[in-house]
XYZ file of N, CA and C in Angstrom:
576
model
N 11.934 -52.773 23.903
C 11.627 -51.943 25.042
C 12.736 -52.107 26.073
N 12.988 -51.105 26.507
C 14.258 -51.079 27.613
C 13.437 -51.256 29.076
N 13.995 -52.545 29.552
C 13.962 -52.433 31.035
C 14.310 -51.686 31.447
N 14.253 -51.774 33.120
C 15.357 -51.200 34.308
C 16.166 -51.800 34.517
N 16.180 -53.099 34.225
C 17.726 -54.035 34.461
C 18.544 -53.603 33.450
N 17.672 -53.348 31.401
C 18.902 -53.200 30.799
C 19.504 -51.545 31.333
N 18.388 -50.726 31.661
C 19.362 -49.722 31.604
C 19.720 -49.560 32.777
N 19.896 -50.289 33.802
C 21.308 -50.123 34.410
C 22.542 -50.927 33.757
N 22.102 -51.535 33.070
C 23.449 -52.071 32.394
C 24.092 -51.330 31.636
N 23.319 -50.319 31.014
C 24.007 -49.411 30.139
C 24.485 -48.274 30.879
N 23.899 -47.906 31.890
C 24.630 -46.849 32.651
C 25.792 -47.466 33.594
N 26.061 -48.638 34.144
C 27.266 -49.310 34.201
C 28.460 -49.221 33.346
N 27.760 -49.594 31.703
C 28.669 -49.721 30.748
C 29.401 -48.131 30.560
N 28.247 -47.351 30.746
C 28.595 -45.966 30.140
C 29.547 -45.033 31.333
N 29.704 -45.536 32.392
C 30.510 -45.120 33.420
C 31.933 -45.795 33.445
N 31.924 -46.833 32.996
C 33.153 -47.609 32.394
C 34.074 -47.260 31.646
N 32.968 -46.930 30.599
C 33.831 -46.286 29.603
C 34.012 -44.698 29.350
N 33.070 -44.105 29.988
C 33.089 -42.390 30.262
C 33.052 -42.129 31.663
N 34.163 -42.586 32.350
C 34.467 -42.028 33.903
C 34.069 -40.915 34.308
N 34.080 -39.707 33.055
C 34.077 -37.974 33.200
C 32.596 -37.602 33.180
N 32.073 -38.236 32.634
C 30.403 -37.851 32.134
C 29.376 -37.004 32.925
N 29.517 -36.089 32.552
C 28.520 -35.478 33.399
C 27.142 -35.259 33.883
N 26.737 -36.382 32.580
C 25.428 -36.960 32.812
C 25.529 -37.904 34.438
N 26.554 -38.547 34.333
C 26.881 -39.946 35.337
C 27.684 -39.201 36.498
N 27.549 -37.865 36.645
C 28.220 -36.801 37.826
C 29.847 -37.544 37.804
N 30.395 -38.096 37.147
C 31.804 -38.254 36.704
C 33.143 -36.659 36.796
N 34.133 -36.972 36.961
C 34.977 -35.196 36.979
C 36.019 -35.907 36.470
N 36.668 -35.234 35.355
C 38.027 -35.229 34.849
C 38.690 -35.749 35.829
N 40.356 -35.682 35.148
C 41.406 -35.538 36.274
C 42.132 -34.828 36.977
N 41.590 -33.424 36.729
C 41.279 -32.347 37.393
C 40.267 -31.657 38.878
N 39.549 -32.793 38.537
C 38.656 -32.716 39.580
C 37.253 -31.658 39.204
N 37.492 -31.445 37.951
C 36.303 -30.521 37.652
C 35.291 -31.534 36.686
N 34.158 -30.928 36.727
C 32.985 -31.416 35.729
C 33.709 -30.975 34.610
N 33.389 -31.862 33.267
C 33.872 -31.676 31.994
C 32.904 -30.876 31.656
N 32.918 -30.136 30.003
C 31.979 -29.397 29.082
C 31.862 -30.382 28.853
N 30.318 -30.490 27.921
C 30.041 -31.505 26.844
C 30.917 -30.818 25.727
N 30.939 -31.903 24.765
C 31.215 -31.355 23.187
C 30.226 -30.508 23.052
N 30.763 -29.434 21.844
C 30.027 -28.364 21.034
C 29.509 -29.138 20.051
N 28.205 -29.316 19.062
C 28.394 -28.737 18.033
C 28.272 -27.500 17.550
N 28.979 -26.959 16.107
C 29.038 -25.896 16.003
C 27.563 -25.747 15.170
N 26.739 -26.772 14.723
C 25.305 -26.316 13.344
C 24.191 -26.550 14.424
N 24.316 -27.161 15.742
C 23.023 -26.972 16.366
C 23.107 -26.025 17.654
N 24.571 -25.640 17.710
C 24.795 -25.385 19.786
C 24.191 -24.025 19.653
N 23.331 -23.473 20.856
C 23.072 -21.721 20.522
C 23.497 -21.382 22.192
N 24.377 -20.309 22.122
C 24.795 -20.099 23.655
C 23.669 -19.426 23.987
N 24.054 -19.595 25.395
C 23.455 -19.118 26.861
C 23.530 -17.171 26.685
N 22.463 -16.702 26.979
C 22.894 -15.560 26.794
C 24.109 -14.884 28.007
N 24.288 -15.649 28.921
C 25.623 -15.623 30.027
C 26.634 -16.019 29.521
N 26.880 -16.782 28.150
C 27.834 -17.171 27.835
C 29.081 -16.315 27.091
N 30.531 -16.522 27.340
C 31.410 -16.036 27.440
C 31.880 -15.544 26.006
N 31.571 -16.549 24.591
C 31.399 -16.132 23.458
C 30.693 -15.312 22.632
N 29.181 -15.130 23.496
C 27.820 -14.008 22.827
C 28.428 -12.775 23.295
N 28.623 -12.218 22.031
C 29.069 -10.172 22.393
C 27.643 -9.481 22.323
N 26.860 -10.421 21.837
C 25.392 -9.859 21.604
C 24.349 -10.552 22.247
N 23.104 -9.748 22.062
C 21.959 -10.571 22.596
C 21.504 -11.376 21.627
N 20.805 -12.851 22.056
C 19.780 -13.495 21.063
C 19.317 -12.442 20.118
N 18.554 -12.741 18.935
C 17.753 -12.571 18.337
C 16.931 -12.719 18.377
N 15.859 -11.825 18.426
C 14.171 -12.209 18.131
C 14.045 -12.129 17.331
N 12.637 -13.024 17.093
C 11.693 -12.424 15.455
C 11.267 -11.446 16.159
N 10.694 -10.530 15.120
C 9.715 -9.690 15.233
C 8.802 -10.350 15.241
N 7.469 -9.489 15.866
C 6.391 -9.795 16.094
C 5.224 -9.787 15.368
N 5.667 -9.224 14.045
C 4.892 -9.411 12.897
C 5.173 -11.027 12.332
N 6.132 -11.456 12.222
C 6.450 -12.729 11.808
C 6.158 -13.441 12.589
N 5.837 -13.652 14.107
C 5.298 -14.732 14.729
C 4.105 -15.043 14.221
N 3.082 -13.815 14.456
C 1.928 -13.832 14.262
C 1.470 -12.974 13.567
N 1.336 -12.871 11.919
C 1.153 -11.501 11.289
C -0.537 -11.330 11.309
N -1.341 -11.970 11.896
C -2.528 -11.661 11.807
C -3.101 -11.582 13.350
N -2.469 -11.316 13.832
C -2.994 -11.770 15.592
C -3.971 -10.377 15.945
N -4.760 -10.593 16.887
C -6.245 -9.581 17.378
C -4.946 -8.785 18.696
N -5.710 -7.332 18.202
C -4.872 -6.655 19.092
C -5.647 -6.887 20.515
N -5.009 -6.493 21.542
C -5.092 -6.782 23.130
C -6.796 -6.140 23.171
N -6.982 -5.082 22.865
C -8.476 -4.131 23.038
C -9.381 -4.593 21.742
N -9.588 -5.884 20.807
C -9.998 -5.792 19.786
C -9.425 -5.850 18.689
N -10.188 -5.677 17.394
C -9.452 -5.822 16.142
C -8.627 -4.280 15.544
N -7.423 -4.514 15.234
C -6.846 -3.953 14.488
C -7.338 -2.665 14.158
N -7.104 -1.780 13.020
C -7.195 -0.745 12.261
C -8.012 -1.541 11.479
N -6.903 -1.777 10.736
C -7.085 -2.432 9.532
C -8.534 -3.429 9.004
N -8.596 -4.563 10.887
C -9.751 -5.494 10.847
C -10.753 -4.709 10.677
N -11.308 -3.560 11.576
C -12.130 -2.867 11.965
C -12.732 -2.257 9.988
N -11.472 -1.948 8.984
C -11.763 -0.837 8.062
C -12.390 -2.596 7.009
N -12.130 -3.179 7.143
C -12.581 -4.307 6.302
C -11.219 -4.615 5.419
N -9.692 -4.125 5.539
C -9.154 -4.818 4.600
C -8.351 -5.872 4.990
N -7.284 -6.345 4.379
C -6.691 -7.301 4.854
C -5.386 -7.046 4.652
N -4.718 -7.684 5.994
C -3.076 -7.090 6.573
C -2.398 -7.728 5.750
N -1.301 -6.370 5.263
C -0.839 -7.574 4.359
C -0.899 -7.137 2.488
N -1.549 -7.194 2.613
C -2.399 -7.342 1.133
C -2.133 -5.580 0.339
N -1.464 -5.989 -0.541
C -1.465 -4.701 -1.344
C -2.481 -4.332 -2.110
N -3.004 -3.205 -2.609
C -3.356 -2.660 -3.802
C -2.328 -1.542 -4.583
N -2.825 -1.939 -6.008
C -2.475 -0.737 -7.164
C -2.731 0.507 -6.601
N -1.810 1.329 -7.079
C -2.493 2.613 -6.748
C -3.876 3.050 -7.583
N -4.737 3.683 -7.014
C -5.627 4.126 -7.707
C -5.813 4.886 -8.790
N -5.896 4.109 -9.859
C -5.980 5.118 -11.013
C -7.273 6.265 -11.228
N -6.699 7.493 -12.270
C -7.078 8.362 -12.164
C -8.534 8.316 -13.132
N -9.840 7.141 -12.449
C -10.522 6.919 -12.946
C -11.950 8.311 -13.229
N -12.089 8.787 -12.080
C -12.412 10.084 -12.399
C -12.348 11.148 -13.256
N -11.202 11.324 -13.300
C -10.499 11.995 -14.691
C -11.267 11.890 -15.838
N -11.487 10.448 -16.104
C -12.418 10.479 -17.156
C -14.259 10.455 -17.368
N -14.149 11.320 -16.550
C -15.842 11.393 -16.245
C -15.931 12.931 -16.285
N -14.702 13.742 -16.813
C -14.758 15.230 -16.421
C -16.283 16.162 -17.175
N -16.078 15.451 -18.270
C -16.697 15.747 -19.738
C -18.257 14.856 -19.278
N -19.374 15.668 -20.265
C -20.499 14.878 -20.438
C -20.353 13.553 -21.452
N -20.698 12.599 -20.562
C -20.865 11.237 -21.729
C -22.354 10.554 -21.972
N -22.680 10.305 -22.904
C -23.391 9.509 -23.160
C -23.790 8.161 -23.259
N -24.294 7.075 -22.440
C -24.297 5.892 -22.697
C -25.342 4.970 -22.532
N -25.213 3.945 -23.069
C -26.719 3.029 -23.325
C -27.104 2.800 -21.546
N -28.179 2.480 -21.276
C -28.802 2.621 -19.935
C -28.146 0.839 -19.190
N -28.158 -0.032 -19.868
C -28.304 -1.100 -20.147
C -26.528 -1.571 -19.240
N -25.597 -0.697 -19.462
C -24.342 -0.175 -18.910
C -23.978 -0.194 -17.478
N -25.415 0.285 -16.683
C -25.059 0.851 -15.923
C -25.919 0.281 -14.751
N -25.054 0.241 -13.189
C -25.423 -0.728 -12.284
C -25.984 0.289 -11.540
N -27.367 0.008 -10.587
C -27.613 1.125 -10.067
C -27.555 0.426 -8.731
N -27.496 1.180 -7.840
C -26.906 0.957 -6.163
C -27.737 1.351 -5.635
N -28.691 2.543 -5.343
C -29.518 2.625 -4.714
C -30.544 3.582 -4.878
N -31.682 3.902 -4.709
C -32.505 5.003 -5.714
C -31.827 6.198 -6.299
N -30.729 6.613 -5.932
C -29.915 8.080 -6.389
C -28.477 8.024 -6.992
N -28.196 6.064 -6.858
C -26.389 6.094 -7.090
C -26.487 5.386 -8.051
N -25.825 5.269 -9.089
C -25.331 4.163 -9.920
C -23.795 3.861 -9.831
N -23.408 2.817 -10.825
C -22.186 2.851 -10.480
C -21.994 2.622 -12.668
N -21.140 3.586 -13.044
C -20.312 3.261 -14.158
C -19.236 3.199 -14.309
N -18.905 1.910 -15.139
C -17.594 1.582 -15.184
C -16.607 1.880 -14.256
N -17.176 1.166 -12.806
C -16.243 0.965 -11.775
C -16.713 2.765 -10.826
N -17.045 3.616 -11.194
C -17.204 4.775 -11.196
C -19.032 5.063 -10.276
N -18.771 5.761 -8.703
C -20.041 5.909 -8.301
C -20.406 7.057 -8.821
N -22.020 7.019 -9.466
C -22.320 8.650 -9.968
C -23.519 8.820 -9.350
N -23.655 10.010 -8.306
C -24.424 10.137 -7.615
C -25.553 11.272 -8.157
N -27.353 10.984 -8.163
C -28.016 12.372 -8.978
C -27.732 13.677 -8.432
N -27.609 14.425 -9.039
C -27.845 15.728 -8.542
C -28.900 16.217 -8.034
N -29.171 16.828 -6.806
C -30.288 17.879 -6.408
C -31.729 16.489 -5.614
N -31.313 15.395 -5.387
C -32.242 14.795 -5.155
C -32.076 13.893 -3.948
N -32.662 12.958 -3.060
C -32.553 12.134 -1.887
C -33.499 11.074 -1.911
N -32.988 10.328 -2.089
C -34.022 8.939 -2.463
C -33.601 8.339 -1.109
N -34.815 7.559 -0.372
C -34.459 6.662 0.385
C -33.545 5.381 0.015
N -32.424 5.048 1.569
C -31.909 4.207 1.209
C -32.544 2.531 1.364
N -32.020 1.247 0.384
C -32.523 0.216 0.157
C -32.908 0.000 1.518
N -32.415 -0.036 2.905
C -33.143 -0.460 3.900
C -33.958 0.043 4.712
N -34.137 1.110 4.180
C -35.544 2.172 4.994
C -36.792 1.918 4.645
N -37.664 2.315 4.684
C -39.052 2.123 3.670
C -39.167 2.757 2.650
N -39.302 2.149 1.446
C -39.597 2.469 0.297
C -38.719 2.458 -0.626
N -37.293 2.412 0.490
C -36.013 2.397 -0.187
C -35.748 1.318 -1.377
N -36.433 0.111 -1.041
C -36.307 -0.876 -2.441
C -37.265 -0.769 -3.349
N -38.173 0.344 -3.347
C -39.366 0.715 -4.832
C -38.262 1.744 -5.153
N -37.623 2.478 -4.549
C -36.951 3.758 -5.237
C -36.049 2.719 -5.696
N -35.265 1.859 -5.387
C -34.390 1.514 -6.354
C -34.646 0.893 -7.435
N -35.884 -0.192 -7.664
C -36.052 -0.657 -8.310
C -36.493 0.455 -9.254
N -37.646 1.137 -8.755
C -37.791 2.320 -9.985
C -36.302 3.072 -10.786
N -35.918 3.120 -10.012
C -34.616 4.476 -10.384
C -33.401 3.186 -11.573
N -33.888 1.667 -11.065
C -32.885 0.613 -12.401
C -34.163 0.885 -13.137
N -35.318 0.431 -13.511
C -35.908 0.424 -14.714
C -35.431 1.685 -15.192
N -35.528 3.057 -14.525
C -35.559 4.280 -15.367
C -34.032 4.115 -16.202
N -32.911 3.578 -16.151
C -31.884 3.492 -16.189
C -31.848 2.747 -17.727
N -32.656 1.628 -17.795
C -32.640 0.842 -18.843
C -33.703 1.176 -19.790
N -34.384 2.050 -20.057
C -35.327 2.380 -20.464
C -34.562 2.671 -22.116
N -33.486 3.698 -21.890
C -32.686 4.670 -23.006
C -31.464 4.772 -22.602
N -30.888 5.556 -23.812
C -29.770 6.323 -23.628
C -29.484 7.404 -22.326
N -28.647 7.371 -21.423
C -28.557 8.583 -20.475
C -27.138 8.900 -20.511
N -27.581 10.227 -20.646
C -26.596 11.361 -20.363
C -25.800 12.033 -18.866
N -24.356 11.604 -18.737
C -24.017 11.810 -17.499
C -23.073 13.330 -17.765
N -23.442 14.240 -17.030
C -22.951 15.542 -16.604
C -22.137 15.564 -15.858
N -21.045 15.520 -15.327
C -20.076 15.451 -14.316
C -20.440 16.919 -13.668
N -20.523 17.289 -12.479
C -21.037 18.391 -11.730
C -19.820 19.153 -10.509
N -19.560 18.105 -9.630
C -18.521 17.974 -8.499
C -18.228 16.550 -8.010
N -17.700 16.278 -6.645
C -17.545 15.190 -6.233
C -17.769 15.557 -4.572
N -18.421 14.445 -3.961
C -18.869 15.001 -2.892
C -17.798 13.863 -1.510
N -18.102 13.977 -0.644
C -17.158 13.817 0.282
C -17.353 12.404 0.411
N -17.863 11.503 -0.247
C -17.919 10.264 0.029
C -16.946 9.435 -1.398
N -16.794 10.439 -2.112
C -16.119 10.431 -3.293
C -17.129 9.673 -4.604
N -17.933 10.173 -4.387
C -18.590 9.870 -5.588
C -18.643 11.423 -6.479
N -18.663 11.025 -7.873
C -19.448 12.205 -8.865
C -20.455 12.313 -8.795
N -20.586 13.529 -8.579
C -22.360 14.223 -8.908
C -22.166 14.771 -9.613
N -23.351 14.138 -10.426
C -23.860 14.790 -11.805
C -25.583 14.892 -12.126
N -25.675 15.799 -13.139
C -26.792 15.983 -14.082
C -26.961 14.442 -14.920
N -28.534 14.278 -14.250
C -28.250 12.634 -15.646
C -29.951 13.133 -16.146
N -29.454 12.697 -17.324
C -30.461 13.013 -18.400
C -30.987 11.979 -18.988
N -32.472 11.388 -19.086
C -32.538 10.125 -20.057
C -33.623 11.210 -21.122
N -33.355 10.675 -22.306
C -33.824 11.282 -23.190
C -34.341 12.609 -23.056
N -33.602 14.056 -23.253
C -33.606 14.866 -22.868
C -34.062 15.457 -21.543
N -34.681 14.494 -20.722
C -35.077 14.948 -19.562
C -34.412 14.482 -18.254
N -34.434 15.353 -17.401
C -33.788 15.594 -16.197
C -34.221 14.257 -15.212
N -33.011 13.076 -14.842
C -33.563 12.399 -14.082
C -34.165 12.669 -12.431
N -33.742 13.370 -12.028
C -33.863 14.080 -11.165
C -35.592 14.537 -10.716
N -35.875 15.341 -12.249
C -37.121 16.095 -11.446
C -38.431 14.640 -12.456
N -37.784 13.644 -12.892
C -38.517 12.651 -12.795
C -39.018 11.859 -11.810
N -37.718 11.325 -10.645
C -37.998 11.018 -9.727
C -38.654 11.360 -8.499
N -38.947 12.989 -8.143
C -39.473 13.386 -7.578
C -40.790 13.831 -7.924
N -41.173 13.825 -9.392
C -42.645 13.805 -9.719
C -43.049 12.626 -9.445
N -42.189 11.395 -9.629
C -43.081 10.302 -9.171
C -43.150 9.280 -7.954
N -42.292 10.509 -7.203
C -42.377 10.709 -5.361
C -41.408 9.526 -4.959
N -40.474 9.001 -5.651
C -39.588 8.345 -5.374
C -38.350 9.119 -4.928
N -38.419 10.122 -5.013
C -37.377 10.835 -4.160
C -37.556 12.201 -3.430
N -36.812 13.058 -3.074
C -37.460 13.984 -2.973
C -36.354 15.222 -2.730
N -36.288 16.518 -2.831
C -35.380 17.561 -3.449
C -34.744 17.719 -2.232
N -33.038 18.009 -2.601
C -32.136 17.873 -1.313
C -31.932 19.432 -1.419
Protein backbone atom coordinates (compact mmCIF):
# COMPACT_ATOMS: atom_id res chain seq x y z
CA UNK A 1 0.00 0.00 0.00
CA UNK A 2 1.37 3.41 -0.90
CA UNK A 3 1.59 6.01 1.71
CA UNK A 4 1.68 9.77 1.44
CA UNK A 5 5.23 9.84 2.47
CA UNK A 6 6.04 7.15 -0.28
CA UNK A 7 4.30 9.02 -2.82
CA UNK A 8 5.83 12.06 -2.31
CA UNK A 9 8.88 10.36 -2.75
CA UNK A 10 7.99 9.27 -5.99
CA UNK A 11 6.76 12.47 -7.19
CA UNK A 12 10.17 14.00 -6.00
CA UNK A 13 11.87 11.21 -7.84
CA UNK A 14 9.67 11.72 -10.90
CA UNK A 15 10.40 15.53 -11.13
CA UNK A 16 14.09 14.73 -10.99
CA UNK A 17 14.13 12.80 -13.50
CA UNK A 18 11.19 14.29 -15.81
CA UNK A 19 11.73 18.12 -15.25
CA UNK A 20 9.11 18.53 -18.42
CA UNK A 21 6.19 16.43 -17.12
CA UNK A 22 3.16 17.66 -17.45
CA UNK A 23 1.59 15.72 -15.02
CA UNK A 24 4.27 17.60 -12.43
CA UNK A 25 3.27 21.18 -14.44
CA UNK A 26 7.11 20.89 -15.61
CA UNK A 27 7.85 23.03 -19.40
CA UNK A 28 10.53 22.06 -21.79
CA UNK A 29 13.29 24.33 -22.66
CA UNK A 30 11.22 26.22 -24.54
CA UNK A 31 9.11 27.26 -22.04
CA UNK A 32 6.11 25.40 -23.33
CA UNK A 33 4.15 22.35 -21.79
CA UNK A 34 5.38 19.19 -23.60
CA UNK A 35 2.80 16.61 -25.59
CA UNK A 36 2.69 13.37 -23.96
CA UNK A 37 3.90 10.48 -26.19
CA UNK A 38 1.40 9.02 -28.76
CA UNK A 39 0.59 5.68 -28.92
CA UNK A 40 -0.35 4.87 -32.24
CA UNK A 41 -2.86 1.16 -31.16
CA UNK A 42 -4.60 2.98 -28.26
CA UNK A 43 -4.43 7.09 -28.92
CA UNK A 44 -8.04 8.26 -30.53
CA UNK A 45 -7.90 12.11 -31.31
CA UNK A 46 -9.86 14.86 -30.04
CA UNK A 47 -12.39 15.65 -32.49
CA UNK A 48 -10.47 19.42 -32.46
CA UNK A 49 -7.57 17.69 -33.31
CA UNK A 50 -5.32 18.80 -36.12
CA UNK A 51 -4.89 15.17 -37.71
CA UNK A 52 -8.95 14.07 -37.79
CA UNK A 53 -10.15 15.18 -41.50
CA UNK A 54 -13.21 13.39 -40.23
CA UNK A 55 -15.66 12.99 -37.56
CA UNK A 56 -15.55 10.07 -34.89
CA UNK A 57 -17.46 7.23 -35.71
CA UNK A 58 -20.54 6.01 -34.28
CA UNK A 59 -22.15 2.75 -33.99
CA UNK A 60 -25.32 2.71 -35.17
CA UNK A 61 -28.02 2.40 -33.06
CA UNK A 62 -29.14 -0.85 -33.94
CA UNK A 63 -25.84 -2.30 -32.66
CA UNK A 64 -25.88 -0.60 -29.34
CA UNK A 65 -29.07 -1.84 -28.53
CA UNK A 66 -30.77 -4.10 -31.15
CA UNK A 67 -33.69 -4.84 -28.97
CA UNK A 68 -34.37 -1.60 -27.07
CA UNK A 69 -38.44 -0.39 -26.36
CA UNK A 70 -39.21 2.43 -28.55
CA UNK A 71 -39.71 5.98 -26.65
CA UNK A 72 -43.97 5.58 -27.01
CA UNK A 73 -43.91 1.68 -26.34
CA UNK A 74 -43.10 -1.45 -28.12
CA UNK A 75 -41.94 -1.57 -31.53
CA UNK A 76 -43.88 -2.77 -34.72
CA UNK A 77 -42.55 -5.69 -34.63
CA UNK A 78 -43.03 -6.23 -30.43
CA UNK A 79 -46.59 -5.22 -30.76
CA UNK A 80 -47.10 -8.04 -34.12
CA UNK A 81 -45.56 -10.89 -31.81
CA UNK A 82 -42.34 -11.49 -33.85
CA UNK A 83 -38.93 -11.19 -33.10
CA UNK A 84 -36.31 -8.43 -34.35
CA UNK A 85 -34.01 -9.86 -36.03
CA UNK A 86 -35.09 -13.20 -36.77
CA UNK A 87 -35.64 -14.38 -40.28
CA UNK A 88 -38.12 -16.61 -41.90
CA UNK A 89 -38.22 -18.82 -45.21
CA UNK A 90 -40.23 -17.48 -47.56
CA UNK A 91 -43.55 -18.91 -47.54
CA UNK A 92 -44.09 -21.72 -49.50
CA UNK A 93 -46.76 -22.17 -51.89
CA UNK A 94 -48.62 -24.39 -49.39
CA UNK A 95 -52.04 -23.58 -50.62
CA UNK A 96 -51.40 -24.50 -53.98
CA UNK A 97 -51.82 -27.77 -52.90
CA UNK A 98 -55.20 -27.77 -51.50
CA UNK A 99 -56.56 -26.48 -55.02
CA UNK A 100 -58.10 -29.94 -55.83
CA UNK A 101 -60.59 -32.03 -53.56
CA UNK A 102 -58.63 -34.37 -51.16
CA UNK A 103 -59.51 -36.96 -49.18
CA UNK A 104 -58.17 -37.87 -45.79
CA UNK A 105 -58.38 -40.03 -42.67
CA UNK A 106 -60.15 -37.75 -39.90
CA UNK A 107 -57.55 -38.85 -37.42
CA UNK A 108 -55.02 -36.21 -39.59
CA UNK A 109 -56.48 -33.45 -38.76
CA UNK A 110 -56.20 -30.73 -35.86
CA UNK A 111 -59.26 -28.89 -35.24
CA UNK A 112 -58.97 -25.19 -33.83
CA UNK A 113 -62.19 -24.23 -33.19
CA UNK A 114 -65.89 -25.39 -33.91
CA UNK A 115 -65.54 -24.29 -37.82
CA UNK A 116 -61.47 -24.38 -38.37
CA UNK A 117 -59.22 -27.16 -38.62
CA UNK A 118 -55.86 -27.04 -39.44
CA UNK A 119 -54.24 -29.65 -42.22
CA UNK A 120 -50.97 -30.20 -42.74
CA UNK A 121 -49.85 -26.87 -41.53
CA UNK A 122 -52.91 -25.55 -43.69
CA UNK A 123 -56.14 -23.51 -41.92
CA UNK A 124 -59.42 -24.95 -43.55
CA UNK A 125 -62.21 -23.06 -42.64
CA UNK A 126 -66.28 -24.79 -43.11
CA UNK A 127 -68.14 -23.38 -45.55
CA UNK A 128 -71.58 -21.61 -45.07
CA UNK A 129 -71.47 -21.98 -41.23
CA UNK A 130 -70.47 -19.90 -37.69
CA UNK A 131 -69.73 -21.80 -34.77
CA UNK A 132 -69.02 -20.02 -31.64
CA UNK A 133 -65.61 -19.18 -30.71
CA UNK A 134 -63.67 -21.47 -27.82
CA UNK A 135 -64.14 -18.48 -25.43
CA UNK A 136 -67.71 -17.50 -25.77
CA UNK A 137 -70.38 -19.82 -24.53
CA UNK A 138 -70.70 -22.94 -25.92
CA UNK A 139 -67.72 -22.26 -27.87
CA UNK A 140 -65.83 -25.34 -26.18
CA UNK A 141 -68.99 -28.01 -26.85
CA UNK A 142 -68.79 -26.73 -30.54
CA UNK A 143 -65.31 -27.57 -30.59
CA UNK A 144 -65.19 -30.50 -28.93
CA UNK A 145 -68.17 -31.70 -31.01
CA UNK A 146 -66.83 -30.43 -34.40
CA UNK A 147 -62.98 -32.82 -33.19
CA UNK A 148 -65.08 -35.92 -32.50
CA UNK A 149 -67.00 -35.29 -35.87
CA UNK A 150 -63.50 -35.09 -37.45
CA UNK A 151 -62.30 -38.49 -36.17
CA UNK A 152 -65.21 -40.37 -36.67
CA UNK A 153 -64.18 -41.17 -40.79
CA UNK A 154 -62.74 -40.33 -43.77
CA UNK A 155 -63.39 -36.44 -44.77
CA UNK A 156 -63.44 -34.92 -47.81
CA UNK A 157 -61.91 -31.38 -48.24
CA UNK A 158 -63.32 -29.16 -51.23
CA UNK A 159 -61.17 -26.20 -51.65
CA UNK A 160 -63.91 -23.33 -52.31
CA UNK A 161 -61.96 -19.73 -51.91
CA UNK A 162 -59.76 -18.17 -49.34
CA UNK A 163 -61.04 -15.63 -47.14
CA UNK A 164 -59.27 -12.56 -45.77
CA UNK A 165 -57.78 -14.06 -42.80
CA UNK A 166 -56.11 -16.44 -45.22
CA UNK A 167 -57.55 -19.46 -44.51
CA UNK A 168 -59.29 -22.02 -47.23
CA UNK A 169 -62.81 -22.40 -47.31
CA UNK A 170 -64.07 -25.33 -48.20
CA UNK A 171 -66.91 -27.97 -48.59
CA UNK A 172 -65.98 -30.81 -45.97
CA UNK A 173 -67.71 -33.89 -46.31
CA UNK A 174 -67.53 -36.88 -43.77
CA UNK A 175 -68.94 -39.79 -45.31
CA UNK A 176 -70.90 -38.40 -48.00
CA UNK A 177 -72.45 -35.85 -45.95
CA UNK A 178 -72.11 -32.22 -45.67
CA UNK A 179 -70.27 -31.16 -42.48
CA UNK A 180 -71.77 -28.13 -42.39
CA UNK A 181 -75.55 -28.84 -42.40
CA UNK A 182 -74.53 -31.49 -39.65
CA UNK A 183 -73.45 -29.03 -37.39
CA UNK A 184 -76.23 -26.87 -37.55
CA UNK A 185 -78.82 -29.69 -37.17
CA UNK A 186 -77.17 -30.35 -34.07
CA UNK A 187 -77.21 -26.56 -33.14
CA UNK A 188 -73.58 -26.37 -32.75
CA UNK A 189 -73.38 -23.85 -35.24
CA UNK A 190 -75.40 -21.90 -37.09
CA UNK A 191 -75.78 -20.64 -41.04
CA UNK A 192 -73.55 -17.59 -42.01
Amino acid sequence: MITSRRLVLIMMLASTLFPASPLLGGTDSNGQIPQPQICPTCWTPAPSHPKLTHKPHKRPRSAVRPYRWRKHGASASHRSGRIPGLRTLPRSNVLSNLRSPVEVDGRFLRPIDGDTFSYNGIKVRVRGIDAPEIGTPGGLEAAQRFAAILREGAIKIVPVSHDVYGRTVADVFLNGQNLADVLIAEGYARRE
